[in-house]
Coordinates of C-alpha atoms in Angstrom, one line a residue:
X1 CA 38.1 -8.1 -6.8
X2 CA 37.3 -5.3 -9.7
X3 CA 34.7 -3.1 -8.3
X4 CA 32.5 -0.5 -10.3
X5 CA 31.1 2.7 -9.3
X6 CA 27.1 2.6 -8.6
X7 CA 24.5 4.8 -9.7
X8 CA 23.5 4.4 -5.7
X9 CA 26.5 6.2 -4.7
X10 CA 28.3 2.9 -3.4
X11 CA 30.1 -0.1 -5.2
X12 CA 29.0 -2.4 -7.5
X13 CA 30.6 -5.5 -7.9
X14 CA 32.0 -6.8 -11.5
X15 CA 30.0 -9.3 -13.7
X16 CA 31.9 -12.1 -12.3
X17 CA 31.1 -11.3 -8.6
X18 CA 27.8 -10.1 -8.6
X19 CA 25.0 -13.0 -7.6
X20 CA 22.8 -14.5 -9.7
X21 CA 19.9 -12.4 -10.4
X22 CA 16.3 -13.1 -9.1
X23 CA 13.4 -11.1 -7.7
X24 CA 14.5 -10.7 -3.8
X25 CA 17.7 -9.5 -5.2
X26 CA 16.2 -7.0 -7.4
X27 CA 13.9 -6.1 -5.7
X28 CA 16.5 -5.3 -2.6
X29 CA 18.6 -3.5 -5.2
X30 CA 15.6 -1.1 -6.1
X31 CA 14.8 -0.3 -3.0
X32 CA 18.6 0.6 -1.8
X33 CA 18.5 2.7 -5.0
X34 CA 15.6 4.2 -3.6
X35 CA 16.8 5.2 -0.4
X36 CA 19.9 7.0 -1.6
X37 CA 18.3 9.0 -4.8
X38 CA 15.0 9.2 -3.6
X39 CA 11.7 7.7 -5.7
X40 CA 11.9 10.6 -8.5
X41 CA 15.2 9.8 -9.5
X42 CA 14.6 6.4 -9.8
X43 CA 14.7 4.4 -13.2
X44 CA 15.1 1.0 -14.6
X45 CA 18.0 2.0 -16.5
X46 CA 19.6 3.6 -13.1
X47 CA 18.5 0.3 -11.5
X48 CA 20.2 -2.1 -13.9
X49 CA 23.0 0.3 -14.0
X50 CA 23.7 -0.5 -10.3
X51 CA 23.0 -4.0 -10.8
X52 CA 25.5 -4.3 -13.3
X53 CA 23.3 -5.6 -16.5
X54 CA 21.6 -4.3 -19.0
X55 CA 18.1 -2.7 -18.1
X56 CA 16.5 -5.3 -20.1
X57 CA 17.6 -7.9 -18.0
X58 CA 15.4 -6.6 -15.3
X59 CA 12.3 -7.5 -17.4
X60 CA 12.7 -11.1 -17.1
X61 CA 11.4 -11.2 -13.3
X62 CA 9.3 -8.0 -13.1
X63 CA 6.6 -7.3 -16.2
X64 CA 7.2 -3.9 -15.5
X65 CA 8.3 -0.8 -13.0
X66 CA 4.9 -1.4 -11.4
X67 CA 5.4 -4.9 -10.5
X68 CA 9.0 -4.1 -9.3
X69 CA 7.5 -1.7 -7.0
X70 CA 5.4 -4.5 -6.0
X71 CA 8.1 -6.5 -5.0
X72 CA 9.5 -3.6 -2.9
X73 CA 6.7 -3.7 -1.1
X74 CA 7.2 -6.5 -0.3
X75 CA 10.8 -6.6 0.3
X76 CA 9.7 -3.8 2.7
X77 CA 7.0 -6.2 4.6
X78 CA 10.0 -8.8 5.3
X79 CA 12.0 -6.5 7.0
X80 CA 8.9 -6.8 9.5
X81 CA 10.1 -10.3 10.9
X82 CA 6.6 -10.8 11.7
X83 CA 7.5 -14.0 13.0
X84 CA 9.5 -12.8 15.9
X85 CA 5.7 -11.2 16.9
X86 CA 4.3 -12.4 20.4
X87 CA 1.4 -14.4 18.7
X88 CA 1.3 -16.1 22.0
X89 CA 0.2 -13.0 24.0
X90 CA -3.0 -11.1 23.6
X91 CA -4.5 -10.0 20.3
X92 CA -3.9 -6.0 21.8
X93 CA 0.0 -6.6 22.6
X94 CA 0.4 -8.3 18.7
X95 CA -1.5 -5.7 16.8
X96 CA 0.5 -2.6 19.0
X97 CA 3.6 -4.4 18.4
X98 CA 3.0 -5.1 14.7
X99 CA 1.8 -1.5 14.0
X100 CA 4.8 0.0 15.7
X101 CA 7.4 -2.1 13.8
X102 CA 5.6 -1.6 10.6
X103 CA 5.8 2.2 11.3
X104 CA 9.5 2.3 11.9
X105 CA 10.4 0.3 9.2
X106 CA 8.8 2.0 6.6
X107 CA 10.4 5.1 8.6
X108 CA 13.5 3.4 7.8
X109 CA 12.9 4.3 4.4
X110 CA 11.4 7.5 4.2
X111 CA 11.6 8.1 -0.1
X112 CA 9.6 4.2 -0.3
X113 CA 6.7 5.0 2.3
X114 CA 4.6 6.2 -0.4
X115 CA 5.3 2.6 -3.0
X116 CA 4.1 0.2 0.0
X117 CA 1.4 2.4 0.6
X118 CA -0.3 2.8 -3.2
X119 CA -0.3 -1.3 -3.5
X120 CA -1.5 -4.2 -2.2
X121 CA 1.4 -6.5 -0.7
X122 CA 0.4 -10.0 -2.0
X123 CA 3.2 -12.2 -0.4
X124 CA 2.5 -15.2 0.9
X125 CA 4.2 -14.1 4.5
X126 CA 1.8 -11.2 4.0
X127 CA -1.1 -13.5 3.0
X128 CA -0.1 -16.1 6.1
X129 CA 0.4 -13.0 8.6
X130 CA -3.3 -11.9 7.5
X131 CA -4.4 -15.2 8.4
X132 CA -2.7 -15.1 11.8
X133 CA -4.5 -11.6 12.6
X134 CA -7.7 -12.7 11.9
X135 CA -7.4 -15.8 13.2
X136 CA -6.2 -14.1 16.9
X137 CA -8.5 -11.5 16.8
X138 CA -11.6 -14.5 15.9
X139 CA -10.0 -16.2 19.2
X140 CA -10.5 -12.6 21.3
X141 CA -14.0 -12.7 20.3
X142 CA -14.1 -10.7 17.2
X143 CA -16.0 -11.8 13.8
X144 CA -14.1 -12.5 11.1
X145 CA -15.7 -9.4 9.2
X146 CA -14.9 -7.2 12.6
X147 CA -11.4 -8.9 13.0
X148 CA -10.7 -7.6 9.1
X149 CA -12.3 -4.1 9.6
X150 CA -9.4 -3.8 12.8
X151 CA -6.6 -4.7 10.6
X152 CA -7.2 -2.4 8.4
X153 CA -8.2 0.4 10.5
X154 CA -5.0 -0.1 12.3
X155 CA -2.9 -0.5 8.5
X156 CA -4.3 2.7 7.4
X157 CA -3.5 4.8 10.6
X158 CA -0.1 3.5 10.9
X159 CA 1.0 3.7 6.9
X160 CA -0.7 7.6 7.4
X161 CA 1.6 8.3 10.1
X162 CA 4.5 7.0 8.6
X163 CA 3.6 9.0 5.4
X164 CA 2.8 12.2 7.2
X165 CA 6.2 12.0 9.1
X166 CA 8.7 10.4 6.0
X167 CA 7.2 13.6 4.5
X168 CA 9.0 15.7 7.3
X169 CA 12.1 13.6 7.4
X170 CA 12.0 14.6 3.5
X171 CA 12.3 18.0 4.8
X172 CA 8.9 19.7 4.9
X173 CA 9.7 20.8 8.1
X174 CA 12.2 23.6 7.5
X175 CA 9.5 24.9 5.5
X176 CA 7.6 25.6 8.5
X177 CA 5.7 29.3 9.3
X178 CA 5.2 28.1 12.8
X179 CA 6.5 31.5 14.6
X180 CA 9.1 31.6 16.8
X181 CA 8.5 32.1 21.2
X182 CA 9.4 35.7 21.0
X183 CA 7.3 37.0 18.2
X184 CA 3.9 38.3 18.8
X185 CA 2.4 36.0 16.6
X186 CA 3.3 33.1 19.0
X187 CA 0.1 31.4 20.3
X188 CA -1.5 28.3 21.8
X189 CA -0.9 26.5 19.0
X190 CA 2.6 26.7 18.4
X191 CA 3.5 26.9 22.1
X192 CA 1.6 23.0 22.1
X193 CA 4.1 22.3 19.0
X194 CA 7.2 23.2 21.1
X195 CA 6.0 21.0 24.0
X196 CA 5.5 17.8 21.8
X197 CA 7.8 16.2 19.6
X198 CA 6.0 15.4 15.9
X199 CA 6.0 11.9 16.1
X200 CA 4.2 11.3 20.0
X201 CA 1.1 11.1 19.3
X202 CA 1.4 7.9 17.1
X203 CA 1.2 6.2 20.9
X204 CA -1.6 8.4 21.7
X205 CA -3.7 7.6 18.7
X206 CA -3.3 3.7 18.5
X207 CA -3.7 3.4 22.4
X208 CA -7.1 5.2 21.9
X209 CA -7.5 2.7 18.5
X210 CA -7.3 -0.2 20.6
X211 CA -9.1 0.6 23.6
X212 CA -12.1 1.6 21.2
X213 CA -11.5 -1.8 19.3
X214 CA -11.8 -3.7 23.3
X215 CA -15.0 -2.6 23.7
X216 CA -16.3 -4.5 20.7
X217 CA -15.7 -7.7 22.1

């Protein structure tokens, strides 16, 4: 099989290889591109030089880069598998464990945190696993205006955190002035730094989330 270098650092396959274009497939191809040049470097002429075709070709399923970055978002809500959720348990052990996968996938791909989090995702799984939420949380005792107020609260704090910490995979965190344990500038503050790791109080902060959210019922 004739294989072509990719703008993504990888292989791309030759015309006569490569599967038929659609939106998934795009869209899975932006995101890849994403992840290896990082969202500034991204184009649609990068993007259909990976996908072997001319840029233009792109247009025919996305109106423009906005609505490709829609459909990342979206690509990036599947990798959820929402599915595989325990709607069966309780409304506390279904929101912790959708806010914990939706954190470490969009951790997954650090340089796309900030595209899911500037749009709405309007798939229909996202639509259906709305539904679902509100539904459950109506079943615990909620209102439906309550049960929506939750699922957001909990979006927002989770897609914060994962921005706040893609920032520091992205390296913000060599750039710390945090002084080091022998300098006489070391104080409370950065001894409680050493004594955490950055990401531990995502546990602490939902925990508190939900338990405030119980006593509404």
């Amino acid at each position: 099989m004739t294989t072509h270098k990719s703008t993504a650092g990888g292989e791309r396959q030759s015309p006569s290889a490569r599967p038929p274009l659609n939106r998934a497939y795009i869209a899975a191809a932006a995101l890849a591109l994403i992840d290896a040049n990082g969202l500034g470097n991204f184009s649609m002429r990068k993007l259909g030089s990976g996908l072997g075709v001319d840029p233009m070709a792109v247009y025919r399923y996305f109106r423009d880069q906005e609505e490709l970055f829609d459909g990342i978002a979206e690509a990036l809500f599947d990798e959820l598998d929402v599915d595989s959720l325990p709607w069966d348990s309780t409304w506390r052990e279904v929101t912790e464990q959708y806010c914990r996968r939706l954190r470490d996938t969009l951790l997954t791909h650090p340089h796309a945190v900030s595209v899911f989090a500037t749009r709405p995702v309007r798939s229909r799984a996202s639509i259906d696993t709305g539904v679902r939420i509100i539904e459950l949380l109506q079943d615990a005792g909620f209102t439906p205006a309550h049960a929506l107020q939750i699922a957001r609260c909990l979006r927002e704090f989770t897609i914060g955190h994962a921005l706040s910490l893609a920032v520091v995979q992205l390296g913000a965190q060599s750039r710390s002035r945090k002084p080091s344990s022998d300098s006489s500038a070391y104080n409370i503050l950065a001894r409680a730094a050493d004594d955490t790791e950055i990401d531990e109080h995502f546990g602490i902060g939902l925990t508190a989330i939900l338990d405030g959210f119980e006593r509404l019922t």
